[in-house]
Coordinates of C-alpha atoms and ligand atoms in Angstrom, one line a residue:
X1 CA 10.7 -20.8 -8.5
X2 CA 7.9 -23.5 -8.4
X3 CA 4.9 -23.4 -6.2
X4 CA 6.4 -26.3 -4.3
X5 CA 9.5 -24.3 -3.5
X6 CA 7.7 -21.0 -2.7
X7 CA 7.1 -20.2 0.9
X8 CA 4.5 -17.8 2.4
X9 CA 6.0 -14.4 2.9
X10 CA 6.6 -13.4 6.5
X11 CA 7.8 -10.1 8.1
X12 CA 11.2 -11.7 8.6
X13 CA 11.5 -12.6 4.9
X14 CA 10.3 -9.2 3.8
X15 CA 13.0 -7.6 5.9
X16 CA 15.6 -10.0 4.4
X17 CA 14.4 -9.2 0.9
X18 CA 14.9 -5.5 1.7
X19 CA 18.3 -6.1 3.2
X20 CA 19.3 -8.0 0.0
X21 CA 18.2 -5.1 -2.2
X22 CA 15.3 -7.0 -3.7
X23 CA 12.4 -4.8 -4.9
X24 CA 9.0 -5.4 -3.2
X25 CA 6.0 -5.7 -5.4
X26 CA 2.6 -4.6 -4.1
X27 CA -0.8 -4.3 -5.7
X28 CA -4.2 -3.6 -4.4
X29 CA -6.6 -6.6 -4.3
X30 CA -10.2 -6.9 -3.2
X31 CA -11.4 -10.4 -3.8
X32 CA -10.4 -14.1 -3.9
X33 CA -10.2 -14.5 -7.7
X34 CA -7.8 -11.6 -8.1
X35 CA -5.9 -12.7 -5.0
X36 CA -5.2 -16.1 -6.8
X37 CA -4.1 -14.3 -10.0
X38 CA -1.8 -11.9 -8.1
X39 CA -0.4 -14.6 -5.9
X40 CA 0.4 -16.9 -8.8
X41 CA 2.0 -14.0 -10.7
X42 CA 4.4 -13.5 -7.8
X43 CA 3.1 -10.3 -6.2
X44 CA 4.6 -10.1 -2.7
X45 CA 2.2 -7.7 -1.0
X46 CA -1.6 -7.8 -1.5
X47 CA -3.1 -4.6 -0.2
X48 CA -6.8 -4.7 0.6
X49 CA -7.0 -0.9 0.1
X50 CA -9.9 1.3 1.1
X51 CA -9.5 2.5 -2.5
X52 CA -12.2 -0.2 -3.0
X53 CA -14.6 2.6 -2.1
X54 CA -13.7 4.3 -5.4
X55 CA -12.7 1.3 -7.5
X56 CA -15.5 -1.2 -6.6
X57 CA -18.2 1.0 -5.1
X58 CA -17.9 4.0 -7.5
X59 CA -17.6 6.6 -4.8
X60 CA -15.6 9.8 -5.2
X61 CA -13.4 9.3 -2.1
X62 CA -12.4 6.5 0.3
X63 CA -14.1 8.2 3.3
X64 CA -17.4 6.3 3.3
X65 CA -15.7 2.9 3.4
X66 CA -16.6 1.0 6.6
X67 CA -14.8 -1.4 8.9
X68 CA -17.3 -4.1 8.0
X69 CA -16.6 -3.7 4.3
X70 CA -12.9 -3.8 4.9
X71 CA -13.2 -7.0 7.0
X72 CA -15.4 -8.6 4.3
X73 CA -12.9 -7.9 1.5
X74 CA -10.0 -8.9 3.7
X75 CA -11.6 -12.3 4.2
X76 CA -12.2 -12.7 0.5
X77 CA -8.5 -11.9 -0.3
X78 CA -7.2 -14.1 2.4
X79 CA -9.2 -17.1 1.0
X80 CA -7.6 -16.6 -2.5
X81 CA -4.1 -16.0 -1.3
X82 CA -1.4 -18.6 -0.5
X83 CA 2.0 -17.0 -0.5
X84 CA 1.5 -13.2 -0.4
X85 CA 1.6 -10.9 2.6
X86 CA -2.0 -9.5 3.1
X87 CA -2.2 -5.9 4.3
X88 CA -5.6 -4.4 5.2
X89 CA -6.4 -0.7 5.4
X90 CA -7.9 0.7 8.5
X91 CA -10.7 2.8 7.1
X92 CA -11.5 6.4 7.9
X93 CA -13.0 6.8 11.4
X94 CA -12.0 3.3 12.6
X95 CA -8.8 4.5 14.4
X96 CA -9.2 8.2 14.8
X97 CA -11.2 8.4 18.1
X98 CA -9.0 6.6 20.6
X99 CA -6.1 4.1 20.8
X100 CA -8.6 1.5 22.2
X101 CA -10.8 2.0 19.1
X102 CA -7.8 1.5 16.8
X103 CA -6.8 -1.7 18.6
X104 CA -10.3 -3.1 18.3
X105 CA -10.5 -2.2 14.6
X106 CA -7.1 -3.6 13.8
X107 CA -7.9 -6.8 15.7
X108 CA -11.0 -7.2 13.5
X109 CA -9.0 -7.0 10.3
X110 CA -6.3 -9.4 11.6
X111 CA -9.1 -11.8 12.5
X112 CA -10.4 -11.4 9.0
X113 CA -7.1 -12.7 7.6
X114 CA -4.8 -9.6 7.4
X115 CA -1.1 -10.1 8.2
X116 CA -0.6 -6.4 8.7
X117 CA -2.8 -3.3 8.9
X118 CA -2.2 0.1 7.3
X119 CA -3.1 3.5 8.6
X120 CA -2.7 7.0 7.1
X121 CA -1.0 10.0 8.4
X122 CA 1.7 11.1 10.9
X123 CA 2.0 12.9 14.2
X124 CA -1.1 11.7 16.2
X125 CA -0.8 8.2 14.6
X126 CA 2.6 7.4 16.2
X127 CA 1.1 6.3 19.6
X128 CA -1.5 4.3 17.7
X129 CA 1.2 2.5 15.7
X130 CA 3.1 1.8 19.0
X131 CA -0.1 0.4 20.6
X132 CA -0.8 -1.9 17.7
X133 CA 2.8 -3.1 17.4
X134 CA 3.0 -3.8 21.1
X135 CA -0.1 -6.0 20.8
X136 CA 1.4 -8.1 18.0
X137 CA -0.2 -6.4 15.0
X138 CA 2.3 -5.3 12.4
X139 CA 1.7 -1.9 10.9
X140 CA 2.3 -0.3 7.5
X141 CA 2.2 3.5 7.7
X142 CA 1.1 5.8 4.8
X143 CA 2.5 9.3 4.2
X144 CA 2.3 11.9 1.4
X145 CA -1.0 12.1 -0.2
X146 CA -3.2 10.4 2.3
X147 CA -6.6 9.9 0.6
X148 CA -8.6 9.8 3.9
X149 CA -7.4 13.5 4.4
X150 CA -8.1 14.6 0.8
X151 CA -10.4 17.4 1.9
X152 CA -7.9 18.8 4.4
X153 CA -5.1 18.5 1.8
X154 CA -7.1 20.5 -0.8
X155 CA -7.4 17.7 -3.3
X156 CA -5.2 15.1 -5.0
X157 CA -2.0 17.1 -5.0
X158 CA 1.7 16.2 -4.8
X159 CA 2.8 16.5 -1.2
X160 CA 6.2 17.7 0.3
X161 CA 7.1 20.1 -2.5
X162 CA 8.3 23.0 -0.2
X163 CA 10.9 22.8 2.5
X164 CA 8.5 23.0 5.4
X165 CA 6.3 20.3 4.1
X166 CA 9.3 18.1 3.3
X167 CA 10.7 18.6 6.8
X168 CA 7.3 17.7 8.3
X169 CA 7.2 14.5 6.2
X170 CA 10.7 13.5 7.3
X171 CA 9.8 14.1 11.0
X172 CA 6.5 12.1 10.7
X173 CA 8.3 9.2 8.9
X174 CA 11.0 9.0 11.6
X175 CA 8.4 9.0 14.4
X176 CA 6.4 6.2 12.7
X177 CA 9.5 4.1 12.3
X178 CA 10.4 4.8 16.0
X179 CA 6.9 3.7 17.0
X180 CA 7.5 0.4 15.2
X181 CA 6.0 0.7 11.7
X182 CA 7.5 -2.1 9.6
X183 CA 6.6 -0.8 6.2
X184 CA 5.5 2.5 4.8
X185 CA 3.6 3.6 1.7
X186 CA 4.7 6.9 0.2
X187 CA 2.0 8.4 -2.1
X188 CA 2.4 11.3 -4.5
X189 CA 5.6 13.1 -3.6
X190 CA 8.7 14.3 -5.4
X191 CA 11.0 11.3 -6.3
X192 CA 14.0 13.0 -4.7
X193 CA 12.2 13.4 -1.3
X194 CA 11.1 9.7 -1.4
X195 CA 14.6 8.6 -2.2
X196 CA 16.0 10.7 0.6
X197 CA 13.5 9.2 3.0
X198 CA 14.4 5.7 1.9
X199 CA 18.1 6.4 2.4
X200 CA 17.6 7.6 5.9
X201 CA 15.1 5.0 7.2
X202 CA 15.8 1.3 8.0
X203 CA 12.4 0.0 6.8
X204 CA 11.2 -0.6 3.3
X205 CA 9.2 2.2 1.7
X206 CA 6.7 1.4 -1.0
X207 CA 6.0 4.1 -3.5
X208 CA 3.0 5.1 -5.5
X209 CA 3.8 8.2 -7.5
X210 CA 7.0 8.5 -5.5
X211 CA 9.6 7.6 -8.0
X212 CA 12.0 4.7 -8.3
X213 CA 14.3 5.4 -5.3
X214 CA 12.3 3.4 -2.8
X215 CA 12.2 -0.3 -1.8
X216 CA 9.0 -1.2 -3.5
X217 CA 6.1 -0.1 -5.7
X218 CA 2.3 -0.3 -5.4
X219 CA -0.5 0.5 -7.9
X220 CA -4.2 0.2 -7.7
X221 CA -5.0 -3.0 -9.6
X222 CA -7.8 -1.6 -11.8
X223 CA -5.5 1.3 -12.8
X224 CA -2.7 -0.9 -14.0
X225 CA -5.2 -3.1 -15.8
X226 CA -6.5 0.0 -17.6
X227 CA -10.1 -0.5 -16.5
X228 CA -10.5 2.5 -14.3
X229 CA -13.0 5.0 -15.8
X230 CA -11.9 8.5 -16.4
X231 CA -8.5 10.1 -16.1
X232 CA -5.8 8.1 -14.4
X233 CA -2.9 9.7 -12.5
X234 CA 0.4 10.2 -14.4
X235 CA 2.2 7.7 -12.2
X236 CA 0.1 4.8 -13.6
X237 CA 1.3 2.5 -16.4
X238 CA -1.3 0.3 -18.2
X239 CA 0.2 -3.1 -18.1
X240 CA -2.6 -4.6 -20.2
X241 CA -1.7 -2.4 -23.1
X242 CA 0.5 -5.1 -24.6
X243 CA -2.4 -7.6 -24.6
X244 CA -2.6 -11.1 -23.2
X245 CA -4.4 -12.2 -20.0
X246 CA -4.8 -10.4 -16.7
X247 CA -2.1 -12.8 -15.3
X248 CA 0.3 -11.7 -18.1
X249 CA -0.3 -8.1 -17.2
X250 CA 0.4 -8.7 -13.5
X251 CA 3.5 -10.7 -14.4
X252 CA 4.8 -7.8 -16.6
X253 CA 4.2 -5.5 -13.6
X254 CA 6.1 -7.8 -11.2
X255 CA 9.0 -8.1 -13.7
X256 CA 9.1 -4.3 -14.3
X257 CA 9.2 -3.5 -10.6
X258 CA 11.8 -6.1 -9.9
X259 CA 14.1 -5.0 -12.7
X260 CA 13.6 -1.3 -11.9
X261 CA 12.1 -0.4 -15.3
X262 CA 8.9 0.8 -13.6
X263 CA 8.4 3.5 -12.6
X264 CA 10.3 5.5 -15.2
X265 CA 11.3 8.8 -13.4
X266 CA 10.6 10.8 -16.6
X267 CA 7.1 9.4 -17.3
X268 CA 5.8 8.5 -13.8
X269 CA 7.7 10.8 -11.4
X270 CA 7.3 14.3 -9.9
Ligands
KIV1 O1 -6.2 2.2 -0.6 C1 -5.3 2.1 -1.4 O2 -5.4 1.5 -2.5 C2 -4.0 2.6 -1.1 C3 -3.0 2.7 -2.1 C4 -3.2 3.9 -3.0 C5 -1.6 2.7 -1.6 O3 -3.8 3.0 0.1

């Protein structure tokens, strides 16, 4: 498809893609230059993730990231983007106190150029999701390993392995869908559980370390470009390994997600 034929993604078209069985391609993105590269390579969903705290700022968790920082990076990404759907993370502490605080924080990110906001966790977040959706702010939920709760979860571990934990995740996911979440990220959980959730829920689920049985995939940009220092999680594939430009690597990722060759359940699944 040429740039002249391509149209900016909307929630309506995202739902139509999901209904047609098309895979959704998401990558994290934190600035205008990369937004341009990702957009031109055909990435559907540009996530201004609070992972920027670790990737750009060199911190050891996402917890210190502020709403001001998220708004700044959302503005940068929005300026570089033409066709993608921009999702901005509500950072830790920006939606935890009250529903009113969450509404104010989400409005700030929407004004910065986000098309949708993302928040982590289930249970107490369902009324927050309902309030944002009622006020015209689309919401992406995030379950499984939720990095803002890393200390409560006991580290970066696979979630939902035992029956109780799996049942809790299923209940949380259903409540978030009922509250109006239009998209959901599933991070670090058994592939079978993620596939079961996808089969039982009407919205697209986007996995990271959640296997191939979901509607879409997301990776942290710097991980898939092989420029993250230290150990990368097993679910990451280095798309720069075959050489070429950053644009080539992103195009390989887009193609691999669309044709289902990434993630490989044996190499990248749990
Ligand atoms: O902040 C982030 O990059 C994320 C992804 C890991 C999904 O939430």
